[in-house]
Each structure stands twice: as structure tokens, then as C-alpha cells.
Tab-separated table of C-alpha atoms and ligand atoms in Angstrom:
chain	number	residue	atom	x	y	z
A	1	UNK	CA	-3.549	-5.390	-17.782
A	2	UNK	CA	-5.749	-6.449	-14.888
A	3	UNK	CA	-4.986	-6.213	-11.203
A	4	UNK	CA	-6.568	-8.027	-8.268
A	5	UNK	CA	-6.554	-5.982	-5.066
A	6	UNK	CA	-7.164	-7.648	-1.699
A	7	UNK	CA	-7.511	-5.878	1.640
A	8	UNK	CA	-9.766	-4.243	4.167
A	9	UNK	CA	-12.660	-1.900	3.460
A	10	UNK	CA	-13.271	-0.387	6.818
A	11	UNK	CA	-14.227	2.363	9.187
A	12	UNK	CA	-11.450	4.370	10.796
A	13	UNK	CA	-11.395	6.907	13.599
A	14	UNK	CA	-8.279	9.025	13.404
A	15	UNK	CA	-6.776	11.509	15.829
A	16	UNK	CA	-4.018	13.843	14.728
A	17	UNK	CA	-2.576	16.935	16.414
A	18	UNK	CA	-4.954	18.875	14.113
A	19	UNK	CA	-8.198	17.181	15.077
A	20	UNK	CA	-10.351	14.078	15.104
A	21	UNK	CA	-11.915	12.558	12.015
A	22	UNK	CA	-14.902	10.887	13.665
A	23	UNK	CA	-15.881	7.609	11.964
A	24	UNK	CA	-14.820	7.709	8.311
A	25	UNK	CA	-14.375	5.185	5.534
A	26	UNK	CA	-10.892	3.700	5.203
A	27	UNK	CA	-9.246	0.326	4.864
A	28	UNK	CA	-6.219	-0.852	2.927
A	29	UNK	CA	-8.179	-1.975	-0.160
A	30	UNK	CA	-10.150	1.285	-0.260
A	31	UNK	CA	-6.986	3.395	-0.499
A	32	UNK	CA	-5.354	0.903	-2.889
A	33	UNK	CA	-8.312	1.114	-5.261
A	34	UNK	CA	-8.522	4.914	-5.282
A	35	UNK	CA	-4.800	5.112	-6.015
A	36	UNK	CA	-4.382	2.330	-8.603
A	37	UNK	CA	-7.362	3.498	-10.682
A	38	UNK	CA	-5.408	6.599	-11.609
A	39	UNK	CA	-3.400	4.291	-13.878
A	40	UNK	CA	-5.476	1.145	-14.539
A	41	UNK	CA	-9.201	0.695	-14.896
A	42	UNK	CA	-10.165	-2.931	-14.611
A	43	UNK	CA	-9.330	-3.359	-10.958
A	44	UNK	CA	-10.719	-6.484	-9.315
A	45	UNK	CA	-11.453	-5.816	-5.662
A	46	UNK	CA	-11.560	-8.542	-2.959
A	47	UNK	CA	-12.750	-7.578	0.511
A	48	UNK	CA	-15.487	-7.977	3.096
A	49	UNK	CA	-17.840	-5.347	4.496
A	50	UNK	CA	-20.644	-5.250	7.026
A	51	UNK	CA	-24.165	-4.038	6.797
A	52	UNK	CA	-22.991	-0.567	7.827
A	53	UNK	CA	-20.626	0.108	4.889
A	54	UNK	CA	-22.065	2.932	2.748
A	55	UNK	CA	-23.364	1.884	-0.675
A	56	UNK	CA	-22.351	5.265	-2.148
A	57	UNK	CA	-18.691	4.434	-1.411
A	58	UNK	CA	-19.047	1.237	-3.457
A	59	UNK	CA	-20.861	3.127	-6.217
A	60	UNK	CA	-18.052	5.695	-6.365
A	61	UNK	CA	-15.473	2.932	-6.798
A	62	UNK	CA	-17.605	1.143	-9.416
A	63	UNK	CA	-17.748	4.423	-11.359
A	64	UNK	CA	-13.942	4.387	-11.495
A	65	UNK	CA	-14.033	0.919	-13.040
A	66	UNK	CA	-13.492	-1.137	-9.897
A	67	UNK	CA	-15.124	-4.580	-10.110
A	68	UNK	CA	-16.790	-5.433	-6.823
A	69	UNK	CA	-17.918	-9.051	-7.395
A	70	UNK	CA	-15.268	-10.143	-4.909
A	71	UNK	CA	-16.489	-7.793	-2.150
A	72	UNK	CA	-18.701	-9.776	0.201
A	73	UNK	CA	-21.319	-7.952	2.281
A	74	UNK	CA	-22.200	-9.718	5.540
A	75	UNK	CA	-25.714	-8.539	6.346
A	76	UNK	CA	-25.769	-8.953	10.116
A	77	UNK	CA	-22.250	-7.895	10.946
A	78	UNK	CA	-20.195	-4.736	11.340
A	79	UNK	CA	-17.330	-3.655	9.114
A	80	UNK	CA	-13.712	-3.835	10.257
A	81	UNK	CA	-12.893	-0.888	12.527
A	82	UNK	CA	-9.536	0.681	13.279
A	83	UNK	CA	-8.717	3.675	15.461
A	84	UNK	CA	-5.339	5.358	15.610
A	85	UNK	CA	-3.648	8.395	17.062
A	86	UNK	CA	-0.687	10.147	15.431
A	87	UNK	CA	2.177	11.581	17.425
A	88	UNK	CA	3.312	15.175	16.947
A	89	UNK	CA	5.852	14.119	14.282
A	90	UNK	CA	2.921	12.734	12.179
A	91	UNK	CA	5.232	9.881	11.225
A	92	UNK	CA	4.481	7.527	14.077
A	93	UNK	CA	1.123	6.436	15.460
A	94	UNK	CA	-0.469	4.279	18.101
A	95	UNK	CA	-3.263	1.882	17.313
A	96	UNK	CA	-6.038	2.659	19.810
A	97	UNK	CA	-8.474	-0.039	18.712
A	98	UNK	CA	-8.741	-2.857	16.154
A	99	UNK	CA	-12.154	-4.538	15.868
A	100	UNK	CA	-11.992	-7.356	13.335
A	101	UNK	CA	-15.808	-7.755	13.088
A	102	UNK	CA	-16.509	-9.124	9.553
A	103	UNK	CA	-12.841	-9.935	9.148
A	104	UNK	CA	-12.858	-12.467	11.991
A	105	UNK	CA	-14.450	-15.222	9.867
A	106	UNK	CA	-13.663	-13.900	6.418
A	107	UNK	CA	-12.971	-16.546	3.814
A	108	UNK	CA	-12.237	-14.711	0.549
A	109	UNK	CA	-13.711	-16.274	-2.601
A	110	UNK	CA	-12.107	-15.332	-5.890
A	111	UNK	CA	-14.827	-14.966	-8.561
A	112	UNK	CA	-14.205	-16.803	-11.844
A	113	UNK	CA	-14.209	-13.450	-13.634
A	114	UNK	CA	-11.054	-12.514	-11.678
A	115	UNK	CA	-9.013	-15.519	-12.902
A	116	UNK	CA	-6.131	-14.777	-15.245
A	117	UNK	CA	-5.211	-11.412	-13.674
A	118	UNK	CA	-1.554	-10.627	-14.241
A	119	UNK	CA	-0.985	-8.551	-11.113
A	120	UNK	CA	-1.936	-9.294	-7.522
A	121	UNK	CA	-1.792	-6.666	-4.797
A	122	UNK	CA	-2.191	-8.269	-1.390
A	123	UNK	CA	-3.021	-5.308	0.819
A	124	UNK	CA	-2.659	-5.399	4.575
A	125	UNK	CA	-4.790	-8.284	5.851
A	126	UNK	CA	-4.432	-11.534	7.819
A	127	UNK	CA	-1.532	-13.441	6.196
A	128	UNK	CA	-3.550	-16.664	5.990
A	129	UNK	CA	-6.194	-14.853	3.924
A	130	UNK	CA	-3.500	-13.416	1.657
A	131	UNK	CA	-2.266	-16.996	1.192
A	132	UNK	CA	-5.769	-18.288	0.484
A	133	UNK	CA	-6.109	-15.791	-2.373
A	134	UNK	CA	-2.803	-16.919	-3.928
A	135	UNK	CA	-3.905	-20.552	-3.648
A	136	UNK	CA	-7.213	-19.891	-5.412
A	137	UNK	CA	-5.593	-18.394	-8.528
A	138	UNK	CA	-5.389	-20.931	-11.344
A	139	UNK	CA	-2.488	-19.154	-13.025
A	140	UNK	CA	0.201	-17.407	-11.007
A	141	UNK	CA	0.160	-13.644	-11.620
A	142	UNK	CA	3.217	-12.102	-13.254
A	143	UNK	CA	3.835	-10.099	-10.086
A	144	UNK	CA	2.605	-10.522	-6.512
A	145	UNK	CA	3.079	-7.578	-4.142
A	146	UNK	CA	2.373	-7.943	-0.422
A	147	UNK	CA	1.840	-5.241	2.166
A	148	UNK	CA	1.718	-6.117	5.844
A	149	UNK	CA	2.213	-4.565	9.268
A	150	UNK	CA	3.590	-5.161	12.767
A	151	UNK	CA	0.121	-6.261	13.984
A	152	UNK	CA	0.419	-9.452	11.873
A	153	UNK	CA	4.083	-9.956	12.827
A	154	UNK	CA	2.952	-9.929	16.472
A	155	UNK	CA	-0.087	-12.160	16.029
A	156	UNK	CA	0.467	-14.391	12.957
A	157	UNK	CA	4.203	-14.594	12.246
A	158	UNK	CA	4.285	-18.203	11.036
A	159	UNK	CA	1.449	-17.568	8.527
A	160	UNK	CA	3.281	-14.452	7.403
A	161	UNK	CA	6.502	-16.403	6.837
A	162	UNK	CA	4.607	-18.895	4.655
A	163	UNK	CA	3.006	-16.262	2.444
A	164	UNK	CA	6.284	-14.351	2.126
A	165	UNK	CA	7.751	-17.378	0.336
A	166	UNK	CA	5.147	-16.899	-2.411
A	167	UNK	CA	5.499	-13.181	-3.182
A	168	UNK	CA	7.754	-11.084	-5.396
A	169	UNK	CA	7.641	-7.685	-3.677
A	170	UNK	CA	7.224	-6.944	0.031
A	171	UNK	CA	6.258	-3.491	1.284
A	172	UNK	CA	6.801	-2.606	4.919
A	173	UNK	CA	7.882	0.424	6.909
A	174	UNK	CA	11.347	0.725	8.434
A	175	UNK	CA	10.418	-0.476	11.929
A	176	UNK	CA	8.528	-3.445	10.460
A	177	UNK	CA	11.544	-4.362	8.288
A	178	UNK	CA	13.664	-4.346	11.461
A	179	UNK	CA	11.119	-6.425	13.383
A	180	UNK	CA	10.767	-8.961	10.569
A	181	UNK	CA	14.503	-9.424	10.016
A	182	UNK	CA	15.860	-8.873	13.523
A	183	UNK	CA	18.405	-6.495	11.964
A	184	UNK	CA	18.737	-2.793	12.790
A	185	UNK	CA	20.625	-1.850	9.613
A	186	UNK	CA	18.094	-1.579	6.792
A	187	UNK	CA	20.690	-2.886	4.329
A	188	UNK	CA	21.151	-6.032	6.422
A	189	UNK	CA	17.388	-6.236	6.984
A	190	UNK	CA	16.861	-6.147	3.211
A	191	UNK	CA	19.305	-9.038	2.731
A	192	UNK	CA	17.579	-11.130	5.410
A	193	UNK	CA	14.103	-10.410	4.030
A	194	UNK	CA	15.137	-11.344	0.489
A	195	UNK	CA	16.148	-14.748	1.899
A	196	UNK	CA	12.585	-15.129	3.247
A	197	UNK	CA	11.081	-15.039	-0.270
A	198	UNK	CA	10.468	-11.621	-1.829
A	199	UNK	CA	13.156	-10.694	-4.346
A	200	UNK	CA	12.194	-7.027	-4.165
A	201	UNK	CA	11.702	-5.102	-0.962
A	202	UNK	CA	10.224	-1.635	-0.562
A	203	UNK	CA	10.876	-0.005	2.794
A	204	UNK	CA	8.624	2.980	3.460
A	205	UNK	CA	10.013	5.696	5.692
A	206	UNK	CA	7.027	8.036	5.878
A	207	UNK	CA	8.063	11.660	5.389
A	208	UNK	CA	11.598	10.402	4.669
A	209	UNK	CA	10.622	8.613	1.468
A	210	UNK	CA	11.111	5.013	0.413
A	211	UNK	CA	13.897	2.563	-0.445
A	212	UNK	CA	13.746	-0.181	-3.063
A	213	UNK	CA	16.095	-3.153	-2.656
A	214	UNK	CA	16.782	-5.910	-5.166
A	215	UNK	CA	19.832	-8.182	-4.993
A	216	UNK	CA	22.678	-5.744	-4.333
A	217	UNK	CA	20.893	-2.783	-5.891
A	218	UNK	CA	19.189	-0.034	-3.971
A	219	UNK	CA	17.137	2.990	-5.053
A	220	UNK	CA	15.975	5.827	-2.849
A	221	UNK	CA	13.066	8.171	-3.494
A	222	UNK	CA	12.341	11.054	-1.141
A	223	UNK	CA	8.867	12.042	-0.070
A	224	UNK	CA	7.799	15.454	-1.301
A	225	UNK	CA	8.332	17.983	1.501
A	226	UNK	CA	4.801	19.250	2.155
A	227	UNK	CA	3.829	22.378	4.051
A	228	UNK	CA	0.984	20.613	5.801
A	229	UNK	CA	0.495	16.939	6.502
A	230	UNK	CA	-3.033	16.611	7.782
A	231	UNK	CA	-3.622	12.839	8.077
A	232	UNK	CA	-1.053	10.201	7.042
A	233	UNK	CA	-3.581	7.324	7.237
A	234	UNK	CA	-3.653	5.339	4.036
A	235	UNK	CA	-0.453	6.875	2.684
A	236	UNK	CA	1.201	3.446	2.600
A	237	UNK	CA	-1.704	1.847	0.751
A	238	UNK	CA	-1.982	4.776	-1.623
A	239	UNK	CA	1.728	4.439	-2.330
A	240	UNK	CA	1.272	0.702	-2.979
A	241	UNK	CA	-1.722	1.354	-5.253
A	242	UNK	CA	0.260	3.839	-7.316
A	243	UNK	CA	3.217	1.422	-7.444
A	244	UNK	CA	1.273	-1.574	-8.751
A	245	UNK	CA	-0.997	0.605	-10.904
A	246	UNK	CA	2.011	1.981	-12.773
A	247	UNK	CA	3.637	-1.454	-13.201
A	248	UNK	CA	0.386	-2.917	-14.526
A	249	UNK	CA	-0.259	-0.001	-16.875
A	250	UNK	CA	3.253	-0.256	-18.362
A	251	UNK	CA	3.399	-4.095	-18.220
A	252	UNK	CA	7.027	-3.828	-17.151
A	253	UNK	CA	8.223	-5.365	-13.874
A	254	UNK	CA	11.921	-4.508	-14.187
A	255	UNK	CA	13.883	-2.866	-11.344
A	256	UNK	CA	14.253	0.241	-13.541
A	257	UNK	CA	10.505	0.571	-14.006
A	258	UNK	CA	9.931	-0.063	-10.298
A	259	UNK	CA	11.911	3.140	-9.673
A	260	UNK	CA	9.314	5.106	-11.654
A	261	UNK	CA	6.549	3.171	-9.898
A	262	UNK	CA	7.940	4.314	-6.546
A	263	UNK	CA	7.933	7.948	-7.632
A	264	UNK	CA	4.344	7.594	-8.880
A	265	UNK	CA	3.320	5.962	-5.600
A	266	UNK	CA	5.047	8.736	-3.653
A	267	UNK	CA	3.299	11.411	-5.708
A	268	UNK	CA	-0.115	9.889	-4.970
A	269	UNK	CA	0.697	9.436	-1.280
A	270	UNK	CA	1.593	13.123	-1.089
A	271	UNK	CA	-2.014	13.936	-2.007
A	272	UNK	CA	-3.529	11.380	0.333
A	273	UNK	CA	-2.063	13.007	3.454
A	274	UNK	CA	-3.512	16.434	2.683
A	275	UNK	CA	-7.010	15.644	4.011
A	276	UNK	CA	-8.702	13.096	6.264
A	277	UNK	CA	-9.472	9.688	4.740
A	278	UNK	CA	-9.858	9.308	0.987
A	279	UNK	CA	-11.305	12.786	0.419
A	280	UNK	CA	-8.228	14.200	-1.331
A	281	UNK	CA	-7.871	11.080	-3.486
A	282	UNK	CA	-11.401	11.618	-4.758
A	283	UNK	CA	-10.578	15.149	-5.973
A	284	UNK	CA	-7.294	14.835	-7.847
A	285	UNK	CA	-6.989	14.866	-11.630
A	286	UNK	CA	-4.363	13.545	-14.058
A	287	UNK	CA	-3.049	17.125	-14.331
A	288	UNK	CA	-2.576	17.312	-10.573
A	289	UNK	CA	-0.598	14.055	-10.676
A	290	UNK	CA	1.574	15.264	-13.546
A	291	UNK	CA	2.299	18.555	-11.755
A	292	UNK	CA	3.395	16.655	-8.703
A	293	UNK	CA	5.574	14.299	-10.744
A	294	UNK	CA	7.308	17.418	-12.100
A	295	UNK	CA	7.918	18.628	-8.553
A	296	UNK	CA	9.523	15.259	-7.792
A	297	UNK	CA	11.815	15.519	-10.786
A	298	UNK	CA	12.845	19.057	-9.723
A	299	UNK	CA	13.399	17.899	-6.155
A	300	UNK	CA	15.964	15.242	-7.008
A	301	UNK	CA	17.446	16.592	-10.219
A	302	UNK	CA	21.046	17.785	-9.996
A	303	UNK	CA	24.135	17.873	-12.183
A	304	UNK	CA	27.441	16.848	-10.760
A	305	UNK	CA	30.837	16.249	-12.353
A	306	UNK	CA	32.194	12.811	-11.461
A	307	UNK	CA	34.838	10.297	-12.550
A	308	UNK	CA	37.333	12.416	-14.508
A	309	UNK	CA	37.584	14.962	-11.715
A	310	UNK	CA	39.033	12.254	-9.412
A	311	UNK	CA	42.549	12.975	-8.125
A	312	UNK	CA	45.194	10.729	-9.669
A	313	UNK	CA	48.622	10.224	-8.179
B	401	AMP	P1	-1.734	2.807	6.197
B	401	AMP	O1	-1.849	4.159	6.873
B	401	AMP	O2	-1.393	2.882	4.756
B	401	AMP	O3	-0.896	1.860	6.976
B	401	AMP	O4	-3.207	2.150	6.205
B	401	AMP	C1	-4.210	2.536	7.068
B	401	AMP	C2	-5.454	1.706	6.784
B	401	AMP	O5	-5.201	0.351	7.142
B	401	AMP	C3	-6.624	2.172	7.611
B	401	AMP	O6	-7.599	2.721	6.758
B	401	AMP	C4	-7.132	0.934	8.359
B	401	AMP	O7	-8.504	0.699	8.187
B	401	AMP	C5	-6.341	-0.203	7.774
B	401	AMP	N1	-5.841	-1.094	8.817
B	401	AMP	C6	-5.411	-0.777	10.071
B	401	AMP	N2	-5.031	-1.866	10.749
B	401	AMP	C7	-5.212	-2.920	9.906
B	401	AMP	C8	-4.999	-4.333	10.014
B	401	AMP	N3	-4.522	-4.885	11.130
B	401	AMP	N4	-5.279	-5.088	8.930
B	401	AMP	C9	-5.739	-4.551	7.807
B	401	AMP	N5	-5.990	-3.237	7.632
B	401	AMP	C10	-5.725	-2.419	8.674
């Protein structure tokens, strides 16, 4: 089952209470690809890079089965750059710098070889570019998932509203869900957002896990309590990559299967935060992922007597 992934391939400079990363490779599509390829192999990547983006990073992705025909290299320009600083809680961060560079005039072109993909993961990117990708697909994918952030709500809200009408699943964090809906209660926010287009909504709450909403149903998955969180950058994209990777691998887009997809995404995100950038994602094996899935099951597994123990008058 093939998946198109769209997003940034970038340089990041990250500051956490534990240190500074210097300039490292990041970007939403980079994390998405490393995560999703744990479950699916024919990933079709769409992005734009500058002259400065390391070839060995592309080679490493190609070795995992990522198709790069849709990654445009602009010879005389610099890659997208983002700098951020995490607060002491490691859950909140400030953006210090966003340099669009190659992204400023990016016009994604979907290669013919990408047509017919059944899953589309629109990683964090300008909403009008996310829309352009949808418009170029000759057949609508079975599932379209969109990730976005406050930056686009602040700078391109009307484009974002248009693309939201076209997608099935929206992924945002809790403050972004509140900003988008104008509602403080996440339950009310979920209702408002479902009226805007996406029938499924995933609200990420960092170290407090994630919520999945659909109609009147809600599912909650915790994040694994980790001894050390080193760098949360990319955790959201890694989560999204695991989510869509699992759905594509199982070819099942039901609410029930999305619950498993959320646990898989959470398991992968728990690795991502253990080191700067994508370094931890490059090390993990299928056994590591299975071990962590077991820890998730243990974390939330409990027996409780219900129903018949209720008091009757
Ligand atoms: P996450 O921590 O999952 O929200 O994703 C962090 C990644 O998103 C970083 O590697 C950045 O390069 C990338 N990023 C930051 N700001 C933007 C933006 N405005 N648009 C697209 N990608 C971004």
C-alpha cells in the first residue's frame, strides 16, 4: 500500500535545557519518512531542498525504500531553516527563527510514478502547497491526513480552512486545536474542527499523550513516561509517520485500527525524543519497537469489575 509524504526537509538548530544541537538535519517530511518506513516501504517523498542539504541523508532514506523523485533540489538556494528553544518542561517551545529559503517559491510537482497512491500524509507545510498536492492527484487517496501548526494559523488561515475541507484526519497539538476552533474545552474544539472538514481529529498533548476524536467517540493514549527526554523536536511528525505507516500497512482506516495506529505512533515518538534530531530513529530495530509496544500495553492494561457491581435500589 503506497503512501505519499509531503513536508519540509530542513536544517534545525535546537536548544534544550540539556544543550544545543548546532545545525542538524530535520524537517517534517524527514521525520515522517524515518517513522513510516518502519511499517511501509514504498514511501513517495515530496519536498524541496537547497544546495546545502547533505546527499548522504537522501541516500540513507533511499536505502530504506523512500522514493525521492518528488524531492526537488534548488541548486542556488538554501534549505528551509528552523530554530527553536524548549522550555524547562520540554513540552513547550519558542520558535527563534524560521527562514523559508527554498520553501518561499516552492511549487510541488507530483511525479507520474506517484499517482494512484492510496494514502497521503500532508506534513507541516504551507497550506496552499498542501492543497496543490491534493489537486494534482488524479485519484483521491483512500485517506488524507494533515498536520499543521500555529505558524500557518497565524499567517495563512484562509488557505488552511480551504485545505481542511479536503482532508480526513487532522493532527494538531492542544493549543493549536484551541486556536483553530476558538474553544478552550478540547471536546468542544473537536466538535468545531469536525465541522471544518476532517472527520477524525488527533490532538497531541506532548508528554501527556494523544486524543483521537471521531463523531461522538474519543480514545486516549498516554505517552510512555520516559526517564530522559532529550529533544522533543520531530516527535509530532514521527508520531504522524507511525500513525499513517500502520494504517497503510494494515489497509484498514477504521476508528478501531486508528487506536492501534496511535499507539504505534506514540511508541515511535518515544524513541525520537531520546536523542537530538533523527539520530535515534536511525538506530531502532523492529525488536525495539515491539518491546516498546509491550511497555505501552503494560502501562494501560488493568482489570476492573464494572456493571454488575453497581448499587441497585
Ligand atoms: P515537530 O517537533 O514534530 O513539530 O516538528 C519539528 C520539525 O518541523 C522541525 O524539524 C522543523 O524543521 C519543522 N518545522 C518547523 N517549523 C515549520 C514550519 N513552519 N513549516 C514546516 N516545517 C516546520
